[in-house]
mmCIF file of C-alpha atoms in Angstrom:
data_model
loop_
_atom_site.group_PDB
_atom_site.id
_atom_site.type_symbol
_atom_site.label_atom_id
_atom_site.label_comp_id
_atom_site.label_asym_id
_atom_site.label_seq_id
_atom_site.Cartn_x
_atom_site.Cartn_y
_atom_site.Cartn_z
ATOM 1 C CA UNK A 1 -28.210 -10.823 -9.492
ATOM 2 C CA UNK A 2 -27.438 -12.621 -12.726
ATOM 3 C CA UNK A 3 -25.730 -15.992 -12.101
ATOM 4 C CA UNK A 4 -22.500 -17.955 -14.495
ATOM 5 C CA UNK A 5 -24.832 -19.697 -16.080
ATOM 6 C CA UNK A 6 -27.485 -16.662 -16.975
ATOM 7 C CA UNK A 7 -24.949 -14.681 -18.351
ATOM 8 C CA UNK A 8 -22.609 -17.326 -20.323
ATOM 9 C CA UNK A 9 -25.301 -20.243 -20.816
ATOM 10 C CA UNK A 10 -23.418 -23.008 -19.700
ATOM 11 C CA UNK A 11 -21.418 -23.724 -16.453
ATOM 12 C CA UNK A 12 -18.023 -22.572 -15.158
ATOM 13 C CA UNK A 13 -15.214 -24.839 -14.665
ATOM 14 C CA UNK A 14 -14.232 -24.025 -11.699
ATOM 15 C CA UNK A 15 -13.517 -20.672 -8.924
ATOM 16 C CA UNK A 16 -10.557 -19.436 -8.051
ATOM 17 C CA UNK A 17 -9.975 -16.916 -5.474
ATOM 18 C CA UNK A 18 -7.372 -14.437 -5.675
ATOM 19 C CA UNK A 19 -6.211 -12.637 -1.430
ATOM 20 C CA UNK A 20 -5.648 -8.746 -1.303
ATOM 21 C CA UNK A 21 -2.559 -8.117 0.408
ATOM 22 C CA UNK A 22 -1.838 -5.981 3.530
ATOM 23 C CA UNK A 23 2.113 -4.473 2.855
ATOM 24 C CA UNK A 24 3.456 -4.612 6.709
ATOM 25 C CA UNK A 25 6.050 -2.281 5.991
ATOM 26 C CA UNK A 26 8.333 -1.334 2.373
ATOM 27 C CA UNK A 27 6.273 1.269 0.709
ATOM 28 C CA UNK A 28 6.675 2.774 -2.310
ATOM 29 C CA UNK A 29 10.335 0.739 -2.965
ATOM 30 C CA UNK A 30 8.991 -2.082 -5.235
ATOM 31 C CA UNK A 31 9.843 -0.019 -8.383
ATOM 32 C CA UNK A 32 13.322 0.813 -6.607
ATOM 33 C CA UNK A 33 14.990 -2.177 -6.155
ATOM 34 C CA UNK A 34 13.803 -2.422 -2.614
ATOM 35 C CA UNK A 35 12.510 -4.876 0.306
ATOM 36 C CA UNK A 36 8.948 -5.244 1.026
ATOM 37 C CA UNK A 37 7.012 -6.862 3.339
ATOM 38 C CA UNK A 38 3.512 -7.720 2.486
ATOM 39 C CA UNK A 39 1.134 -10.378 3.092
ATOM 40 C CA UNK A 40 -1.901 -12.039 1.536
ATOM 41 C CA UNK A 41 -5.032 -11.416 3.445
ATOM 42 C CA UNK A 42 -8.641 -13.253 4.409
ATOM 43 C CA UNK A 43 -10.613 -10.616 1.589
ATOM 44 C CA UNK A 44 -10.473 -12.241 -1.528
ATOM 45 C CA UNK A 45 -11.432 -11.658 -5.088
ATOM 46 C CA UNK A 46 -13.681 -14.480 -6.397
ATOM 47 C CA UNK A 47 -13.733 -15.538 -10.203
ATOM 48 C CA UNK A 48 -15.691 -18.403 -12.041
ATOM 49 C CA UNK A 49 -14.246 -19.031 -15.458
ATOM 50 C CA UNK A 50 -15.000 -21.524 -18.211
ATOM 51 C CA UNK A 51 -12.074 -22.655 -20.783
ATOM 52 C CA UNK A 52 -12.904 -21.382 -24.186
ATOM 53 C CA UNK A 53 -11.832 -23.288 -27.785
ATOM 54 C CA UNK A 54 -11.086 -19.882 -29.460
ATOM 55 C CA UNK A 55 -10.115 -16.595 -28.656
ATOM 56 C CA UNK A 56 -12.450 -14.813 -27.118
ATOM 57 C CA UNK A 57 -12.872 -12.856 -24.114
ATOM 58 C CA UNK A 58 -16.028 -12.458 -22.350
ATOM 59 C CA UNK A 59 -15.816 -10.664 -18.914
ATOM 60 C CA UNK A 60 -18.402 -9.714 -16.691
ATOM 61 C CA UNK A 61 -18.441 -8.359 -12.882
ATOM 62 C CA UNK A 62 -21.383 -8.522 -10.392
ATOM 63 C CA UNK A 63 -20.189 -5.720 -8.728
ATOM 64 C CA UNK A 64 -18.378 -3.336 -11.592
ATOM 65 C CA UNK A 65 -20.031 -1.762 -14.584
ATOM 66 C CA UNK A 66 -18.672 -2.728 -17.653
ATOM 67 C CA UNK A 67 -16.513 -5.480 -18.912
ATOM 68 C CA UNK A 68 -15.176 -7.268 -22.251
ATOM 69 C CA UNK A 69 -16.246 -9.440 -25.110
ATOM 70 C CA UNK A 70 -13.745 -9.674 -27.620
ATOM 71 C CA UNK A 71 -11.195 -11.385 -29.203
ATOM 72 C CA UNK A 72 -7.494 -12.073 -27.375
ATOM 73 C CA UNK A 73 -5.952 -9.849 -30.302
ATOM 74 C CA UNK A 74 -7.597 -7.011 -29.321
ATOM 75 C CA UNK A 75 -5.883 -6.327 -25.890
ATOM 76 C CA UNK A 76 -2.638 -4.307 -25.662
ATOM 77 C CA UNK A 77 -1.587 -1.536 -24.116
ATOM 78 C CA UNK A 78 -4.699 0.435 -23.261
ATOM 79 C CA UNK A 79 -6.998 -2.248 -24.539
ATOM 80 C CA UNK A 80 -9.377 -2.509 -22.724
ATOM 81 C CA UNK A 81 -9.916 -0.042 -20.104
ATOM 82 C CA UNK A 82 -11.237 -0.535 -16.837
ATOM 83 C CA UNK A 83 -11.299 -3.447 -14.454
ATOM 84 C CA UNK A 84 -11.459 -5.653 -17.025
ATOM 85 C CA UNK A 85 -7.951 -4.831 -18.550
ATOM 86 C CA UNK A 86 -6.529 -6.366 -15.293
ATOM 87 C CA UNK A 87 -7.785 -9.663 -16.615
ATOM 88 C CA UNK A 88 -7.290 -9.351 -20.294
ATOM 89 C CA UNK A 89 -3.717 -8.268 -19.631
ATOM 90 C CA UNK A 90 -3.001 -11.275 -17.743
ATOM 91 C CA UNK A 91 -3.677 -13.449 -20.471
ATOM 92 C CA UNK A 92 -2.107 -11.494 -23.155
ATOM 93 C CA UNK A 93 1.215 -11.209 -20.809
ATOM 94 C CA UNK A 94 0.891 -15.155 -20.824
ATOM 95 C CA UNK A 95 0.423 -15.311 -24.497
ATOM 96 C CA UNK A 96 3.184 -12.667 -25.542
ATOM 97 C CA UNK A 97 5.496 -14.864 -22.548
ATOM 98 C CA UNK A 98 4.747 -18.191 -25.167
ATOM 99 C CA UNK A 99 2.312 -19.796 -22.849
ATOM 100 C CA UNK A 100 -0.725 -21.439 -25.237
ATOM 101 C CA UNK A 101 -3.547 -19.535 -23.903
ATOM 102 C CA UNK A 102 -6.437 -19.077 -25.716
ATOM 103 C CA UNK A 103 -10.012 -17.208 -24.752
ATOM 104 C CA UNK A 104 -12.067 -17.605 -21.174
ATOM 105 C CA UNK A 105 -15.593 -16.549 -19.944
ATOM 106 C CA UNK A 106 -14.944 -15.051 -16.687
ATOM 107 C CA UNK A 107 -17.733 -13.745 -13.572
ATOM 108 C CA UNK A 108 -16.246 -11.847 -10.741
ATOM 109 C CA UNK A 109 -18.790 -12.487 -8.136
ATOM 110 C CA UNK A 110 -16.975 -11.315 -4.991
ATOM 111 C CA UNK A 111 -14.161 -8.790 -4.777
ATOM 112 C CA UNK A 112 -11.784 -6.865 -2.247
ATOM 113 C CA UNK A 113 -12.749 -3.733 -2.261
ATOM 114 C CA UNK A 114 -11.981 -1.142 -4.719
ATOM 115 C CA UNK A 115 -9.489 1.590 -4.112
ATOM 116 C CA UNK A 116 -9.079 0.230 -0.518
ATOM 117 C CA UNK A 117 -5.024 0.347 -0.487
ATOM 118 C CA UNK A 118 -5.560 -3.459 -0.063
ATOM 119 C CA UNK A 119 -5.080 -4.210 -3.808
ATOM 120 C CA UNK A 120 -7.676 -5.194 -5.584
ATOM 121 C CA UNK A 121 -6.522 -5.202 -8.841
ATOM 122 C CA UNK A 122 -3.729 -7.727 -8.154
ATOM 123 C CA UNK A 123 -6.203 -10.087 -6.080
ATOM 124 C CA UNK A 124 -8.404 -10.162 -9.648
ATOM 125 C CA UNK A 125 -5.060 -10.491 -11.667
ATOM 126 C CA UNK A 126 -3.931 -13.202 -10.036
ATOM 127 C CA UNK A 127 -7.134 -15.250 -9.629
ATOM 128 C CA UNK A 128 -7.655 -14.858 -13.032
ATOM 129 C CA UNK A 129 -4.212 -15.966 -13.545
ATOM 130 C CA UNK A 130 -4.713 -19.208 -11.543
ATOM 131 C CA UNK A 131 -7.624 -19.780 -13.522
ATOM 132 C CA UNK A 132 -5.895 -19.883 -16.879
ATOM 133 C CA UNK A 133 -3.326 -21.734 -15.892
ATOM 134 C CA UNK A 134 -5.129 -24.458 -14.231
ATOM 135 C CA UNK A 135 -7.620 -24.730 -17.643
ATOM 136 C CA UNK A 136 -4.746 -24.305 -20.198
ATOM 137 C CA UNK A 137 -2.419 -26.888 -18.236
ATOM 138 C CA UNK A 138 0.337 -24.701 -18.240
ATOM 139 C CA UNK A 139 1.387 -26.394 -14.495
ATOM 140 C CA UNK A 140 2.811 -23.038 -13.235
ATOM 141 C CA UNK A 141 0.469 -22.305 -10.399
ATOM 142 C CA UNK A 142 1.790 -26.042 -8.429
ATOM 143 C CA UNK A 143 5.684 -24.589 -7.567
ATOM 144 C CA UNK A 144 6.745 -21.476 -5.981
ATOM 145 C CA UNK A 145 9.232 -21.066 -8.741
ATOM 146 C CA UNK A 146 5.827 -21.318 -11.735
ATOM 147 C CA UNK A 147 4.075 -19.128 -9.564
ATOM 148 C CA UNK A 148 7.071 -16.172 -9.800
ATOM 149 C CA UNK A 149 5.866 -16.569 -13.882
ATOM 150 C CA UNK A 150 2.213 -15.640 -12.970
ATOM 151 C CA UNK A 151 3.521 -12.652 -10.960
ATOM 152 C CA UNK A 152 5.422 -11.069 -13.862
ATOM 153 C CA UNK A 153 2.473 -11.930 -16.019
ATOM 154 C CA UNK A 154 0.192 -10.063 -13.918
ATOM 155 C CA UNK A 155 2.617 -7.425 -13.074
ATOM 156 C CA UNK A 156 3.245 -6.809 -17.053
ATOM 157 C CA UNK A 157 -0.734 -6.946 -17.302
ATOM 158 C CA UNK A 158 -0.885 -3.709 -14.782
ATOM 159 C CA UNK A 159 2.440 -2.331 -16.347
ATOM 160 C CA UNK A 160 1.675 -2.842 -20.296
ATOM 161 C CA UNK A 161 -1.793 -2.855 -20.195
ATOM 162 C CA UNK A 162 -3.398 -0.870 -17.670
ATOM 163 C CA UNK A 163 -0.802 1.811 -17.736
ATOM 164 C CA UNK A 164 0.036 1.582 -13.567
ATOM 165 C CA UNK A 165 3.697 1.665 -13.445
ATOM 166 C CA UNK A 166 3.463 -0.249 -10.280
ATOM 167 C CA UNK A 167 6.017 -3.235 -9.014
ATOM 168 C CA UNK A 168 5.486 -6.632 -8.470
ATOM 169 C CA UNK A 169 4.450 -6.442 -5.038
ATOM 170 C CA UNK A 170 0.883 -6.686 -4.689
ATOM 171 C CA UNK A 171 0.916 -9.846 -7.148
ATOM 172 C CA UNK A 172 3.710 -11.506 -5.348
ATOM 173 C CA UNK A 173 2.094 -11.438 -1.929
ATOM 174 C CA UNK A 174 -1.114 -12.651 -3.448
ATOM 175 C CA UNK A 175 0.613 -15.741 -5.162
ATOM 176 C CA UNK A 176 2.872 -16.447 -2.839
ATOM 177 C CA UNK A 177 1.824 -15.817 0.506
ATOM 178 C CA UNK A 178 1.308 -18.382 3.370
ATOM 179 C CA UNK A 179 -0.333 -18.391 6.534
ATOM 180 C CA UNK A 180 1.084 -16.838 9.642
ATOM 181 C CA UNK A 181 3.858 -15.323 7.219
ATOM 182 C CA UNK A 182 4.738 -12.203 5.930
ATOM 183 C CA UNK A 183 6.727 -12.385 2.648
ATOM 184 C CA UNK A 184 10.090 -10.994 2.258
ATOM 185 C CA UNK A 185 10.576 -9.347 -0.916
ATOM 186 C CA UNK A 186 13.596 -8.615 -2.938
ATOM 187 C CA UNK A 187 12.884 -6.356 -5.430
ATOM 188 C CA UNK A 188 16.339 -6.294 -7.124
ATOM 189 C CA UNK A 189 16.552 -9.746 -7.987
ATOM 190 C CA UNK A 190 12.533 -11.182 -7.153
ATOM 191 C CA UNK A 191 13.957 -13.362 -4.208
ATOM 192 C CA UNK A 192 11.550 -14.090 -1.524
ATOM 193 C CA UNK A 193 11.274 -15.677 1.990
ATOM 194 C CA UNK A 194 8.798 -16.298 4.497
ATOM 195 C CA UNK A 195 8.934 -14.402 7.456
ATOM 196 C CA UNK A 196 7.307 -15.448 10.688
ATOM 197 C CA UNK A 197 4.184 -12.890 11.219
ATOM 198 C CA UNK A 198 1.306 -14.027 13.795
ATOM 199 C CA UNK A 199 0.389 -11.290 16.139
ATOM 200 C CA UNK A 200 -2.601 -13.212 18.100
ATOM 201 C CA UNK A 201 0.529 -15.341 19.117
ATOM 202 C CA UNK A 202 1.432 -12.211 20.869
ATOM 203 C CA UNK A 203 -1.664 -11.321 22.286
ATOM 204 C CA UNK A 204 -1.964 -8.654 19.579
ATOM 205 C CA UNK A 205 -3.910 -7.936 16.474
ATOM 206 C CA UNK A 206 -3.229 -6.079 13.214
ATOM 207 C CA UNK A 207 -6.347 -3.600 12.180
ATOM 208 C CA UNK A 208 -6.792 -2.710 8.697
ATOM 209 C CA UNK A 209 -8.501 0.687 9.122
ATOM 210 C CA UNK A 210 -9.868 1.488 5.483
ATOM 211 C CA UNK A 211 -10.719 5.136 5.042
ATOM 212 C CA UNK A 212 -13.074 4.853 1.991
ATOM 213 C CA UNK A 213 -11.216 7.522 0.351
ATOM 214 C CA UNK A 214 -10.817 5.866 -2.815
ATOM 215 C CA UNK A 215 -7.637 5.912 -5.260
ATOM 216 C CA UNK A 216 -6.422 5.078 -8.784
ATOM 217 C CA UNK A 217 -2.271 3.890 -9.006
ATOM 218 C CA UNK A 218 -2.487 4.534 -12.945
ATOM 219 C CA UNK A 219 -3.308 8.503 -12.118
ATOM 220 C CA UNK A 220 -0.135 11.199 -12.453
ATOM 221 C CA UNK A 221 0.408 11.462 -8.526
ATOM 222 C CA UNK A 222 1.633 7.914 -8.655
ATOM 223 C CA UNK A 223 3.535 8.005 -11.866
ATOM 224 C CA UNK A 224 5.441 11.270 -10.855
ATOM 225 C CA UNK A 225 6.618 9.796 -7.758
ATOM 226 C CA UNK A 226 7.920 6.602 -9.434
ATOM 227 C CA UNK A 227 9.746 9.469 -12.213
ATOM 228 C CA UNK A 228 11.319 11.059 -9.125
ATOM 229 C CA UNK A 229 12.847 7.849 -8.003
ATOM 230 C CA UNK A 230 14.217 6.907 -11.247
ATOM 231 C CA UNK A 231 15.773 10.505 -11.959
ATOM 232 C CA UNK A 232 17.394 10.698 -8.665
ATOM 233 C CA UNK A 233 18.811 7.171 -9.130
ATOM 234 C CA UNK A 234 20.457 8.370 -12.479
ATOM 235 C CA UNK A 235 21.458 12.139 -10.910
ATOM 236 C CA UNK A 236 23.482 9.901 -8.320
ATOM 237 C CA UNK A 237 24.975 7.678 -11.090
ATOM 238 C CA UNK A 238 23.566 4.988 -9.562
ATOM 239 C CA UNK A 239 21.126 1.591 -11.126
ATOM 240 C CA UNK A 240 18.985 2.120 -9.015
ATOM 241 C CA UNK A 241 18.336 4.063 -5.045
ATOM 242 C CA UNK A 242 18.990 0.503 -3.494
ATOM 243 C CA UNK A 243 22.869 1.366 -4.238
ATOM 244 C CA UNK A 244 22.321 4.576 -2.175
ATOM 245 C CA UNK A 245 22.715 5.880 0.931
ATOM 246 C CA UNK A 246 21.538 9.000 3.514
ATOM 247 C CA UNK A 247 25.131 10.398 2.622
ATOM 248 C CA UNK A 248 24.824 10.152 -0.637
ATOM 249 C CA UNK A 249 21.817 12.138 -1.115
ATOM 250 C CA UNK A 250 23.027 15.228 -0.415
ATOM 251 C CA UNK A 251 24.261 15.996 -4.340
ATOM 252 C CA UNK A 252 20.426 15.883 -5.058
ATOM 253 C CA UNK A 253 18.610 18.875 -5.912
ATOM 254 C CA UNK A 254 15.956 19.753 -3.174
ATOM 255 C CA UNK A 255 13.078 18.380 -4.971
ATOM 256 C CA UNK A 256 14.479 14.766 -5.746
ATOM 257 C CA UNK A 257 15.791 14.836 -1.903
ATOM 258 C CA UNK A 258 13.024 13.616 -0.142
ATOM 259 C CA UNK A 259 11.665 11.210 -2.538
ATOM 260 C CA UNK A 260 14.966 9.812 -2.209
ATOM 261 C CA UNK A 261 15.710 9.922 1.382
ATOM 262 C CA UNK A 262 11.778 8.345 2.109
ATOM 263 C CA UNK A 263 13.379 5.263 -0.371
ATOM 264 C CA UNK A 264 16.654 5.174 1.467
ATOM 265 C CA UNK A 265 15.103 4.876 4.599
ATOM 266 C CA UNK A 266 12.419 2.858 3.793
ATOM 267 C CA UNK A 267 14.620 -0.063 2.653
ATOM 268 C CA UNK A 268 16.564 0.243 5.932
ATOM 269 C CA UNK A 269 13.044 0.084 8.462
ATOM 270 C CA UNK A 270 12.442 -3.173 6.224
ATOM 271 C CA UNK A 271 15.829 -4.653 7.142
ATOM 272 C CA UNK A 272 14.659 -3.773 11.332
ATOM 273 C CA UNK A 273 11.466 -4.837 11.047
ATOM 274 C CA UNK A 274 12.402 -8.414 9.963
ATOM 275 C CA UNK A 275 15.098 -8.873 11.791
ATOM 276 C CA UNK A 276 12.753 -7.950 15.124
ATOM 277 C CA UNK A 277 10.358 -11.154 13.322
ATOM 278 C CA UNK A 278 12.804 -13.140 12.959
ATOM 279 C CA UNK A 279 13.848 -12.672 16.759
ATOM 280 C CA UNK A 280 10.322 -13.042 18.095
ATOM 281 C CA UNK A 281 9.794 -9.349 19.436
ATOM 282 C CA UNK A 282 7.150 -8.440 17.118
ATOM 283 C CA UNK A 283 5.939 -6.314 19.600
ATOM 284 C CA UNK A 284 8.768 -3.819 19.113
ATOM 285 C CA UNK A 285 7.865 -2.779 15.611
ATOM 286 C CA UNK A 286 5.458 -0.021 16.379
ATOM 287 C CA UNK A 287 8.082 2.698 16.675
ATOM 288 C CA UNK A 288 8.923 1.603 12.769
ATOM 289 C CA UNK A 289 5.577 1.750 11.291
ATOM 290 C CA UNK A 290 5.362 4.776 13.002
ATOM 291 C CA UNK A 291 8.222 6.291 11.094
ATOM 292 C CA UNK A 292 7.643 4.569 7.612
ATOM 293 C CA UNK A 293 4.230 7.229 8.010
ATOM 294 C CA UNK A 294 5.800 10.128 8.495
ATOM 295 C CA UNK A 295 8.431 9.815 5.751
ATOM 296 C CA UNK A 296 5.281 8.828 3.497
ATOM 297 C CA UNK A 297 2.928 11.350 4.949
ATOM 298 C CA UNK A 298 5.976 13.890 4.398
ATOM 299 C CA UNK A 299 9.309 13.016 2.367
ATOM 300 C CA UNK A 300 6.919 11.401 -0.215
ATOM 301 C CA UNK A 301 3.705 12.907 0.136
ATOM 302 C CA UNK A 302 1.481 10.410 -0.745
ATOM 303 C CA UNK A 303 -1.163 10.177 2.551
ATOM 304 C CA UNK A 304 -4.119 12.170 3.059
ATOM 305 C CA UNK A 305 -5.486 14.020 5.999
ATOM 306 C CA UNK A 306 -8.410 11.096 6.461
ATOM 307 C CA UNK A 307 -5.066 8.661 6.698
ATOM 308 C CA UNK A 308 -3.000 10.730 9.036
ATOM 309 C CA UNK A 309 -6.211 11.044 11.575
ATOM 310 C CA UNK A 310 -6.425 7.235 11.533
ATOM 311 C CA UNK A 311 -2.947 6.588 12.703
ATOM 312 C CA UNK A 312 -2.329 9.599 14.917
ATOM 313 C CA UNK A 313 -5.856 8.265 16.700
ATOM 314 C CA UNK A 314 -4.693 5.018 16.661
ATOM 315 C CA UNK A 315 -1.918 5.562 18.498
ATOM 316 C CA UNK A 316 -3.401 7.953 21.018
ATOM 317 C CA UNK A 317 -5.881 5.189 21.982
ATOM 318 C CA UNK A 318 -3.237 2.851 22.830
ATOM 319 C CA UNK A 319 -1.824 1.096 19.281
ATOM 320 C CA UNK A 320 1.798 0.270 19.298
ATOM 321 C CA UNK A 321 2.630 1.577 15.991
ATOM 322 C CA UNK A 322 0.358 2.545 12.832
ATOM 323 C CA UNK A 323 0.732 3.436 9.262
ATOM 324 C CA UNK A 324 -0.767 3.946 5.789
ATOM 325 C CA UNK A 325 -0.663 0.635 4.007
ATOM 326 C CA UNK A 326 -0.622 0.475 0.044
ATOM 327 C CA UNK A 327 -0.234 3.410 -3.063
ATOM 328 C CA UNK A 328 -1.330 6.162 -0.864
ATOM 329 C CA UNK A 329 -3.867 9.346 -1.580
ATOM 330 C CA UNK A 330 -6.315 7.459 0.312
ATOM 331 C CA UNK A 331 -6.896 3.681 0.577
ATOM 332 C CA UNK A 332 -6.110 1.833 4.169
ATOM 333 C CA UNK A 333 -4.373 2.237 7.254
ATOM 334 C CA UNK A 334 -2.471 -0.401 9.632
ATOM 335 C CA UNK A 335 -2.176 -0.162 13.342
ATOM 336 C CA UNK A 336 -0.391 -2.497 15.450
ATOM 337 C CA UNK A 337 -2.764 -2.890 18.939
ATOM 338 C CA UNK A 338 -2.435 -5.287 21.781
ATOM 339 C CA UNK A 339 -5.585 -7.497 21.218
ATOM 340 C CA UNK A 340 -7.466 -6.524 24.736
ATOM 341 C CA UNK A 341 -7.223 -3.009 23.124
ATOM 342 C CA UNK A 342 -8.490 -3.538 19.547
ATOM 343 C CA UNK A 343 -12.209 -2.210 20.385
ATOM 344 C CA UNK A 344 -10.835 1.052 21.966
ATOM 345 C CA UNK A 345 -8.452 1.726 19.181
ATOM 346 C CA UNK A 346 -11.173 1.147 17.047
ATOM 347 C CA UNK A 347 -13.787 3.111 18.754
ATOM 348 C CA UNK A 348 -11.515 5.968 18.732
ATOM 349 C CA UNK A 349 -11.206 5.959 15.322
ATOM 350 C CA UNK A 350 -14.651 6.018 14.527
ATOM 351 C CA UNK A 351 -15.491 9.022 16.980
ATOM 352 C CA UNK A 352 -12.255 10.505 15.124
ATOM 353 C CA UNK A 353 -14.121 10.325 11.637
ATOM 354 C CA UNK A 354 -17.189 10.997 13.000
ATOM 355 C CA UNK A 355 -15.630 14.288 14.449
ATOM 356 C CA UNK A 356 -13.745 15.650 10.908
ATOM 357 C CA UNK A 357 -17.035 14.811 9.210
ATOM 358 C CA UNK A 358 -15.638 11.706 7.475
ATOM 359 C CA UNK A 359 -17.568 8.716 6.238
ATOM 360 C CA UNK A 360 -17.338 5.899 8.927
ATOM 361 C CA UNK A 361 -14.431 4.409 8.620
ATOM 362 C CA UNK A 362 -14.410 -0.136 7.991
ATOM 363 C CA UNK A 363 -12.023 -1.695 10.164
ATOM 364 C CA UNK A 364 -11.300 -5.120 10.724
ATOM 365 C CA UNK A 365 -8.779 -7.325 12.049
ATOM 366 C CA UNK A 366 -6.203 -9.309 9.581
ATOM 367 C CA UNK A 367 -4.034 -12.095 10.096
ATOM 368 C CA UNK A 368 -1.785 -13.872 7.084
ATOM 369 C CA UNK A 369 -3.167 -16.404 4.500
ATOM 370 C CA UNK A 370 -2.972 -18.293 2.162
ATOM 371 C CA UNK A 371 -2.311 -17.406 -1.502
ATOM 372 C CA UNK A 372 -4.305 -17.431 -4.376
ATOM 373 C CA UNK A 373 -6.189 -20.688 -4.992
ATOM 374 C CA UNK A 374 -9.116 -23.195 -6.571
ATOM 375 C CA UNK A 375 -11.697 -22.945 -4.108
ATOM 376 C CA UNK A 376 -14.074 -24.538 -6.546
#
């Protein structure tokens, strides 16, 4: 395995280490003017970069094929493809913002996995986006209010340049999360708070149950269900379907309906699911992950049959709640379990896999960290 130094011939300057996020509840409303509820995770995406004095790009991965060496004029929409336009668009986002960036050799030697619903791609964004400003002094990455530039750069990065017409989720909760928090989200204006979220202080543990069915946000599924929400927000005459509600979503035509009403209600089990936090009866939100599921497994349509099996296992074997987590079409599922229960639930999932002829499920337990930062 080729080393910094092999590759580049010198040193880095530093790593930086960018958390996937876990989204607790809020799916699919980012790009709707809705309320999320995600949180940065332990799995992290490692990068060592070294300041450049012109231009260029060199990007490498220990675990990807492929990568970058060119100039920063070359990147733009499209440019380049693959994992490594997560990183070039960062720093071209920067650039285009007015921020004096110039070029970077950059090594991803660790990453979250790929396709897992746990977002990779804005774990790399964002510790690349760390990186750059730390070596280009640009002092965003030291307040809360500097790091809300970083998420828009990285967000415009997987917008512009990749082509995923994702929100700014993912990136937030990497940036901005904190430990034993979840972070509330406010889509419509990019307000955010902290929200008290420690289950082992509850005696119970969150499982990520990743599926290995692997996904891709900038394919048509994801894009058509982001078109849906936009046309039914301007059949209703309305901004956007935060101004909406249940009644008013019977004027839509039955194939906008349930995209819609999945939205609608999504935004409102956000509103429950904090207030229970904020109360201290975390152990009541089952009953709402349950039903964020089935409006995504159904209204939406954007689970799979390997998901489904995970959370209606999960909750046979004694999980309080459970639900896909992230984009959808495959990726990761969450289940809420008392912590004396977490090896049954998990067992049970397994055999459940092992049963439908699915690859063996990896599940783990997550708590909330910290944000992206130096670790080197």
């Amino acid at each position: 395995m080729s080393t910094f130094a092999e590759l580049f011939g010198r040193e880095p300057d530093g790593r930086w280490a960018g958390p996937g996020r876990v989204n607790l509840i809020g799916e699919h409303v980012d790009y709707a003017d809705g309320l999320c509820l995600p949180f940065a995770i332990a799995q992290r995406t490692i990068v060592e970069v070294a300041k450049r004095d012109d231009d260029r790009l060199r990007l490498r991965s220990l675990s990807e094929e492929g990568g970058f060496d060119g100039e920063l004029t070359d990147v733009g929409p499209g440019r380049p493809d693959g994992w490594s336009g997560y990183v070039a668009g960062v720093l071209w986002a920067l650039r285009q913002a007015g921020h004096a960036v110039g070029g970077i050799d950059l090594l991803v030697t660790d990453s979250v996995p790929l396709g897992s619903g746990l977002s990779s791609s804005a774990a790399l964004e964002c510790g690349a986006a760390l990186a750059v400003d730390d070596l280009f002094g640009l002092g965003l990455g030291s307040s809360a209010d500097g790091r809300k530039v970083l998420v828009d750069a990285c967000r415009r990065a997987e917008n512009d340049v990749v082509g995923a017409q994702t929100g700014g989720m993912d990136q937030a909760a990497s940036l901005l999360g904190t430990a034993g928090h979840a972070l509330l989200l406010d889509t419509h204006d990019e307000s955010t708070r902290q929200v008290p979220f420690a289950p082992a202080e509850y005696g119970l543990t969150l499982l990520v149950i990743d599926t290995k069915v692997r996904h891709s946000h900038a394919d048509n599924e994801y894009g058509a269900r982001r078109a849906s929400v936009e046309k039914a927000a301007d059949a209703l005459g309305r901004p956007s379907l935060r101004e909406a509600t249940l009644e008013d979503l019977a004027a839509l035509d039955a194939d906008l309906l349930p995209r819609a009403r999945h939205i609608v209600t999504e935004i409102d089990r956000v509103r429950r699911t904090v207030a229970l936090l904020d109360a201290g009866r975390l152990a009541e939100i089952g009953p709402l992950l349950d039903a964020s599921h089935a409006s995504l497994a159904g209204d939406y349509e954007v689970s799979c049959t390997e998901l489904d099996l995970a959370c209606s296992t999960a909750r046979a074997a004694g999980a309080l709640g459970a639900r896909m987590t992230g984009g959808g079409f495959g990726g990761s599922a969450i289940a809420l379990v008392p912590a004396d229960g977490a090896d049954t639930v998990s067992g049970a999932v397994r055999a459940a896999f092992a049963s439908a002829g699915y690859r063996e499920p990896d599940i783990r337990a997550t708590e909330p960290s910290a944000g992206a930062e130096r670790v080197g």
